PDB file of C-alpha atoms in Angstrom:
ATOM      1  CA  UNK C   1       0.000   0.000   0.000  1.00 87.00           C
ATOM      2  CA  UNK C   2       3.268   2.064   0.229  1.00 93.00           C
ATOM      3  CA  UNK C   3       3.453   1.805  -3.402  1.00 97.00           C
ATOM      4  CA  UNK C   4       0.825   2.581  -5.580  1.00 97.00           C
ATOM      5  CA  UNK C   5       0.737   1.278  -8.929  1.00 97.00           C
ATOM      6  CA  UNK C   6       2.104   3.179 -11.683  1.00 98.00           C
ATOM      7  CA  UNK C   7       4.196   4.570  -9.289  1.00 98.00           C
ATOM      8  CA  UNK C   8       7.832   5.159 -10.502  1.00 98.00           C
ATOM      9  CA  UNK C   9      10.119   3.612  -7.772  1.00 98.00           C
ATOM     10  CA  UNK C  10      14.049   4.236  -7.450  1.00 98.00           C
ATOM     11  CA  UNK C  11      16.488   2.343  -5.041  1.00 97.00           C
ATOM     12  CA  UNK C  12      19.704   2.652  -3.617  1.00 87.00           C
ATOM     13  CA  UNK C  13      22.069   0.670  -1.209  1.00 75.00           C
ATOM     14  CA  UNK C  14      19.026  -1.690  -1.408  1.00 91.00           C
ATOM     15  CA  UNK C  15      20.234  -5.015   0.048  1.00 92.00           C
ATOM     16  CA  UNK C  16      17.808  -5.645   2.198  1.00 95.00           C
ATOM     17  CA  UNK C  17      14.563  -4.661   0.356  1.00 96.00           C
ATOM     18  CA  UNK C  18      16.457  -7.297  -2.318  1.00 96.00           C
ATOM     19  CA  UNK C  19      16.774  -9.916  -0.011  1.00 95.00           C
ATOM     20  CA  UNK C  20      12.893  -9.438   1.512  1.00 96.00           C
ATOM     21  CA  UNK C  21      11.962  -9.904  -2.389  1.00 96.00           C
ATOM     22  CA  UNK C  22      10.741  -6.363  -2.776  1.00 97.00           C
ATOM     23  CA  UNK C  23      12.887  -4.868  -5.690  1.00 97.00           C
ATOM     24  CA  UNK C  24      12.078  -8.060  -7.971  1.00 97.00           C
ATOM     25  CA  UNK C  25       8.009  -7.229  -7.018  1.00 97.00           C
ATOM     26  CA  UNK C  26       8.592  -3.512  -8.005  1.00 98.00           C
ATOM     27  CA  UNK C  27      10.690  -4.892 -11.608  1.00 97.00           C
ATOM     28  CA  UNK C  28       7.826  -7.156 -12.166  1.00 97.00           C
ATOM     29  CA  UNK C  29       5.164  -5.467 -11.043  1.00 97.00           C
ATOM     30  CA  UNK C  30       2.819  -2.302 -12.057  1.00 98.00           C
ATOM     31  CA  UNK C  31       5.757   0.315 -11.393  1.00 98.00           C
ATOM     32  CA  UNK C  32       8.133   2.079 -13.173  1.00 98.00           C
ATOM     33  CA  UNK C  33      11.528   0.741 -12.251  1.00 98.00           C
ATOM     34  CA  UNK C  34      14.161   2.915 -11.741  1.00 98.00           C
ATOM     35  CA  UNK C  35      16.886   0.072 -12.135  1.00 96.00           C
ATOM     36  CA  UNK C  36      20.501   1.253 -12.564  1.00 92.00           C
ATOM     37  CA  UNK C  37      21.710  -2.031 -12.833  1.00 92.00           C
ATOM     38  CA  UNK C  38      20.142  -2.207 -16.496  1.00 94.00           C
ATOM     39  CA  UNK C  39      22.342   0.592 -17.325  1.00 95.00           C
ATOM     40  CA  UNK C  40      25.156   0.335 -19.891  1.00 96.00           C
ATOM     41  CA  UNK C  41      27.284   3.235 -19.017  1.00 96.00           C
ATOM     42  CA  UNK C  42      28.298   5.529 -16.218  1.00 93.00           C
ATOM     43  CA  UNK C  43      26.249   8.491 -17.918  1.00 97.00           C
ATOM     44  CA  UNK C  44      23.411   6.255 -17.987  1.00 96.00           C
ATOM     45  CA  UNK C  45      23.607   5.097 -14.259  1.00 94.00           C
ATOM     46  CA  UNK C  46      24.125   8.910 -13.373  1.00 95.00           C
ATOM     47  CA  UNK C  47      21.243   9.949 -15.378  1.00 96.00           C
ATOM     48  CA  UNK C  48      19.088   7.469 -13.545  1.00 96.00           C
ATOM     49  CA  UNK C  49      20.294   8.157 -10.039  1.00 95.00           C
ATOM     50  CA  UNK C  50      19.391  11.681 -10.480  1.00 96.00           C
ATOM     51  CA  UNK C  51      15.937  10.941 -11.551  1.00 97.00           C
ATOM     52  CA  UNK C  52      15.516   8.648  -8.122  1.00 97.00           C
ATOM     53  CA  UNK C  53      15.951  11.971  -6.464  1.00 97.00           C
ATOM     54  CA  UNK C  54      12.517  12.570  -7.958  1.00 97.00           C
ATOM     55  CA  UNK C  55      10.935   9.478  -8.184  1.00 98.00           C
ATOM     56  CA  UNK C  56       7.296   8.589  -6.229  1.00 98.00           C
ATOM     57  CA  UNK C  57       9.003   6.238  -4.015  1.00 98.00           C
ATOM     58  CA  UNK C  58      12.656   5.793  -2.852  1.00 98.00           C
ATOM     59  CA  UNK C  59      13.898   1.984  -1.442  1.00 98.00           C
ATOM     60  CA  UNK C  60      16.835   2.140   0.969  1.00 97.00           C
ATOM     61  CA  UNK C  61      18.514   0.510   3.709  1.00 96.00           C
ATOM     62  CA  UNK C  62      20.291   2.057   6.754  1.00 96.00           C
ATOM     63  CA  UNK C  63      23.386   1.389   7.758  1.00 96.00           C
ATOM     64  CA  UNK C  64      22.835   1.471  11.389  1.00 97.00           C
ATOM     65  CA  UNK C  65      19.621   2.078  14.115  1.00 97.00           C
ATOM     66  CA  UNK C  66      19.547   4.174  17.253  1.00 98.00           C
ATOM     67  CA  UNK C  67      17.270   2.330  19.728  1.00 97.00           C
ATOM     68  CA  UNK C  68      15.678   5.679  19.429  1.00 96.00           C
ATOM     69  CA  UNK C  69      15.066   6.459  15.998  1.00 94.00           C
ATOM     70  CA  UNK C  70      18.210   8.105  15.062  1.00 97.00           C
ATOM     71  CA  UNK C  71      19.476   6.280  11.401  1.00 98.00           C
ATOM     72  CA  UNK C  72      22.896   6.430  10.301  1.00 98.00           C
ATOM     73  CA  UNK C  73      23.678   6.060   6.453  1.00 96.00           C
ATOM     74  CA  UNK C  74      27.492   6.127   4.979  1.00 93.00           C
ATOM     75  CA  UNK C  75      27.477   6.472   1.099  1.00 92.00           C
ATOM     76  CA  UNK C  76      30.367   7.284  -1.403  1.00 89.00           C
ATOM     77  CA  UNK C  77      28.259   9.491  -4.303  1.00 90.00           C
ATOM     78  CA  UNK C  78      25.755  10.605  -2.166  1.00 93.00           C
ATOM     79  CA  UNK C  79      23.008   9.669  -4.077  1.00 94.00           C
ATOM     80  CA  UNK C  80      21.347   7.548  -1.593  1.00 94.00           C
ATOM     81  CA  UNK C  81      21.809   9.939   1.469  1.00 96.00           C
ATOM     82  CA  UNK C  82      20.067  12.698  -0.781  1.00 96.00           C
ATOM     83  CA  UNK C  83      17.255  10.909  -1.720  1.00 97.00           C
ATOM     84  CA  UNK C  84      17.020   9.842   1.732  1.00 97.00           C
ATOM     85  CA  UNK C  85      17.000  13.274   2.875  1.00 96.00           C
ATOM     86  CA  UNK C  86      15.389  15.747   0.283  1.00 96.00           C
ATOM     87  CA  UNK C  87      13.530  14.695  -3.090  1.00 92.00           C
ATOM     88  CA  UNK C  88      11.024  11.380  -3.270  1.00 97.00           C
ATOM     89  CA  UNK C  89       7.797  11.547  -2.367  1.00 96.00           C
ATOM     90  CA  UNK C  90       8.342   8.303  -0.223  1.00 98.00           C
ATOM     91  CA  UNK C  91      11.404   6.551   1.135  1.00 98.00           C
ATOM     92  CA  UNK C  92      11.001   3.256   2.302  1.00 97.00           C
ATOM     93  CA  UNK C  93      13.688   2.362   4.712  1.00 97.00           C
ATOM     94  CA  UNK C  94      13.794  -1.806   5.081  1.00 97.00           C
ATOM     95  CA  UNK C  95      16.293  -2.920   7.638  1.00 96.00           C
ATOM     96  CA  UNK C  96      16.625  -6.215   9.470  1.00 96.00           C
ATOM     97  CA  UNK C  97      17.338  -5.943  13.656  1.00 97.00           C
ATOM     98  CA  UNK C  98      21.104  -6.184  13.171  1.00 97.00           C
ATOM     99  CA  UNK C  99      21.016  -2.621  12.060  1.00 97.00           C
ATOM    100  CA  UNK C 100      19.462  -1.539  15.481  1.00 98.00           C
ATOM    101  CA  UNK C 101      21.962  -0.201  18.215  1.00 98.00           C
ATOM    102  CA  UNK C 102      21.632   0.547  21.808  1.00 98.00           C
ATOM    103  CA  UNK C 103      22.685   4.185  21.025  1.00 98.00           C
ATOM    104  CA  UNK C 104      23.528   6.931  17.643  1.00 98.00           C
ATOM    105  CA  UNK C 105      27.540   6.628  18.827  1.00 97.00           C
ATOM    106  CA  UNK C 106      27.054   2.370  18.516  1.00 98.00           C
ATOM    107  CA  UNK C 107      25.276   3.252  15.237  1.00 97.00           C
ATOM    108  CA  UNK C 108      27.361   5.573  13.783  1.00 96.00           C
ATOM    109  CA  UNK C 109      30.053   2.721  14.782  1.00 94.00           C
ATOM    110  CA  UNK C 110      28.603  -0.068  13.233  1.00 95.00           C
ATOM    111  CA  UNK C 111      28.314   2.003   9.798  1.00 94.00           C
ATOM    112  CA  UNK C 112      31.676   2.848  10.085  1.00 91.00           C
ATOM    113  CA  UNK C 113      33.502  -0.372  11.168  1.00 90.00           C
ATOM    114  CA  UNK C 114      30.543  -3.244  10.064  1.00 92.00           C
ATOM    115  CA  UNK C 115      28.950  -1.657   6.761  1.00 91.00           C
ATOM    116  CA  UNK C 116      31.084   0.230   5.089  1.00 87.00           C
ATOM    117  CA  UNK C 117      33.906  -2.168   5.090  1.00 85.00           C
ATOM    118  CA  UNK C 118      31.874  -4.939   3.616  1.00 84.00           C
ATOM    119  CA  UNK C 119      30.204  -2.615   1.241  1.00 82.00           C
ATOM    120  CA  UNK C 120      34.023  -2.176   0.052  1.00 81.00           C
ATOM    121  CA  UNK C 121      34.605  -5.397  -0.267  1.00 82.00           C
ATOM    122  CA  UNK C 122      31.559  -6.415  -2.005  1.00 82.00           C
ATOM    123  CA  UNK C 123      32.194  -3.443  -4.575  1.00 81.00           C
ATOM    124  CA  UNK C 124      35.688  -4.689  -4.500  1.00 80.00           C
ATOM    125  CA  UNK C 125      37.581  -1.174  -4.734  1.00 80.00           C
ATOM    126  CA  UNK C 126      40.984  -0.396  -4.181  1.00 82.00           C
ATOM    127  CA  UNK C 127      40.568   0.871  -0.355  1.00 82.00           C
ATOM    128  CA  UNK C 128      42.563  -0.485   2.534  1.00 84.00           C
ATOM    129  CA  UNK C 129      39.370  -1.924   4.186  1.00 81.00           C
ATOM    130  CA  UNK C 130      38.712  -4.107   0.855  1.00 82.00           C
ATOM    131  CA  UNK C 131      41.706  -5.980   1.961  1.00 81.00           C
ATOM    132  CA  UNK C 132      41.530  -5.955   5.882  1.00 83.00           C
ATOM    133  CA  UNK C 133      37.858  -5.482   6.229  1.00 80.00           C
ATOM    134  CA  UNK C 134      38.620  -2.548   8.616  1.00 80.00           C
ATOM    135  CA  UNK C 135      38.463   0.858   8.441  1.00 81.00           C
ATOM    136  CA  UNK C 136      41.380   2.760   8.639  1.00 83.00           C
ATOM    137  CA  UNK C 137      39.748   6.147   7.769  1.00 85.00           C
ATOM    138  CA  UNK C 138      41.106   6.362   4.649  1.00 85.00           C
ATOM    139  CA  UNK C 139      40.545   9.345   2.257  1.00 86.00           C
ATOM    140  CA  UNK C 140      41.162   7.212  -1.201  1.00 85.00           C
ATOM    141  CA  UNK C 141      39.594   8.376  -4.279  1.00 86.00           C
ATOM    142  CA  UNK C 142      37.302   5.222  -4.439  1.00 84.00           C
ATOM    143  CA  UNK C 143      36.399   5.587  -0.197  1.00 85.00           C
ATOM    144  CA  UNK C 144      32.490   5.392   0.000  1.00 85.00           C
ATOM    145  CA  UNK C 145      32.805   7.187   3.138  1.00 88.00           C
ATOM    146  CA  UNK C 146      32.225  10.237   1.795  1.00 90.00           C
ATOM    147  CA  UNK C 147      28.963  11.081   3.267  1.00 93.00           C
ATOM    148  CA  UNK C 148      27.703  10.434   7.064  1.00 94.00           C
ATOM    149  CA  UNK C 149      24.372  11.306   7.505  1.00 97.00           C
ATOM    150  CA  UNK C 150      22.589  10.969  10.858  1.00 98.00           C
ATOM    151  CA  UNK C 151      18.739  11.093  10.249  1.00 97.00           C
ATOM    152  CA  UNK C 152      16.960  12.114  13.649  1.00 96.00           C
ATOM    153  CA  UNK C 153      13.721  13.423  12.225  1.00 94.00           C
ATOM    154  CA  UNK C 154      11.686  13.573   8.937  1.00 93.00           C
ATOM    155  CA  UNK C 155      10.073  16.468   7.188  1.00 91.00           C
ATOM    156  CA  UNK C 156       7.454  16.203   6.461  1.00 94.00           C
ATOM    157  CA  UNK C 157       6.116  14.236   8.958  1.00 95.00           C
ATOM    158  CA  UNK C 158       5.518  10.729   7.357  1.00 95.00           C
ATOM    159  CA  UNK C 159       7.874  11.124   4.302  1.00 97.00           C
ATOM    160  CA  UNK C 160      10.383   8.395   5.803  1.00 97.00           C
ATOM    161  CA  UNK C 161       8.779   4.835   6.545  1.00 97.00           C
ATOM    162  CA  UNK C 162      10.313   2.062   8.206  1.00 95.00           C
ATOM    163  CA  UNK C 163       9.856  -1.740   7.425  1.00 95.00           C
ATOM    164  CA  UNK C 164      11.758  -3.371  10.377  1.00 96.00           C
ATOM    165  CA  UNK C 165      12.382  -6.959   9.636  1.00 96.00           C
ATOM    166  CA  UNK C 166      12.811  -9.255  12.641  1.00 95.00           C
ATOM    167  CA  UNK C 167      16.017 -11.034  11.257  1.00 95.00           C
ATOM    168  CA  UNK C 168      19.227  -9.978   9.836  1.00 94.00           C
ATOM    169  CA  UNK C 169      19.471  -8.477   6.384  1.00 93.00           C
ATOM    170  CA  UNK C 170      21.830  -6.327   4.251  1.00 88.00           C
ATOM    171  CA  UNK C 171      25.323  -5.869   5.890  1.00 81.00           C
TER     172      UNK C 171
END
């Protein structure tokens, strides 16, 4: 009900709304898909990640979970953390329970030192955390740490929803 038909639909750093099944529903289903992985070249992937910013309906995970509310998302491009923040109509933010934290500086921790590393690693760049699986705050060309973004609130009220899945997902 979160996504009405015809609606187009746009994802990023999506791993867990993959793994639940949901971007295969929205590429088979009554939407238009915003898929950058059918994408030939970089202009073509940048061309499309712009137009998430103003798609109906945004699909994103988070990186890490204040027990209160507070999410923490790392990205390199910062195309994620923007549509997060300013653009879609509606961001859907699916995250399994090993996202949530006891507080926003255990969050902000596990983003740096649990998700970002493995995102390197599974986009195999040439980053010291690729190899060691830990960061070293690095400030390489190809770091995807280039953008922290704490979310405490959203505006307007409602714009941001939450799928919380009770099992691990995503990394």
């Amino acid at each position: 009900e979160w996504i009405p038909e015809g609606a187009s639909v746009g994802w990023g750093g999506a791993m867990s709304a993959a793994q639940i099944g949901l971007i295969n529903a929205v590429r088979q289903g009554n939407y238009i898909a915003l898929d950058r992985e059918k994408c030939v070249t970089k202009e073509e992937r940048d061309a499309l990640a712009l137009k998430c910013l103003i798609s109906d309906v945004f699909l994103t995970g988070a990186n890490g979970m204040s027990i209160d509310g507070q999410m923490v998302n790392i990205d390199g491009n910062g195309n994620r953390v923007s549509a997060i923040i300013y653009g879609p109509k509606t961001v859907l933010v699916i995250a399994g329970m090993n996202k949530v934290t006891d507080s926003l500086e255990d969050a902000v921790k596990r983003a740096r030192t649990v998700a970002a590393p493995a995102n390197q690693q599974r986009f195999q760049l040439d980053n010291p955390c690729t190899v060691t699986g830990i960061c070293t705050d690095c400030k390489s060309a190809s770091c995807i740490c280039n953008q922290i973004v704490i979310t405490r609130h959203c505006r307007p009220v409602g714009r941001i929803k939450f799928i919380l899945v009770g099992e691990d997902l995503g990394l």
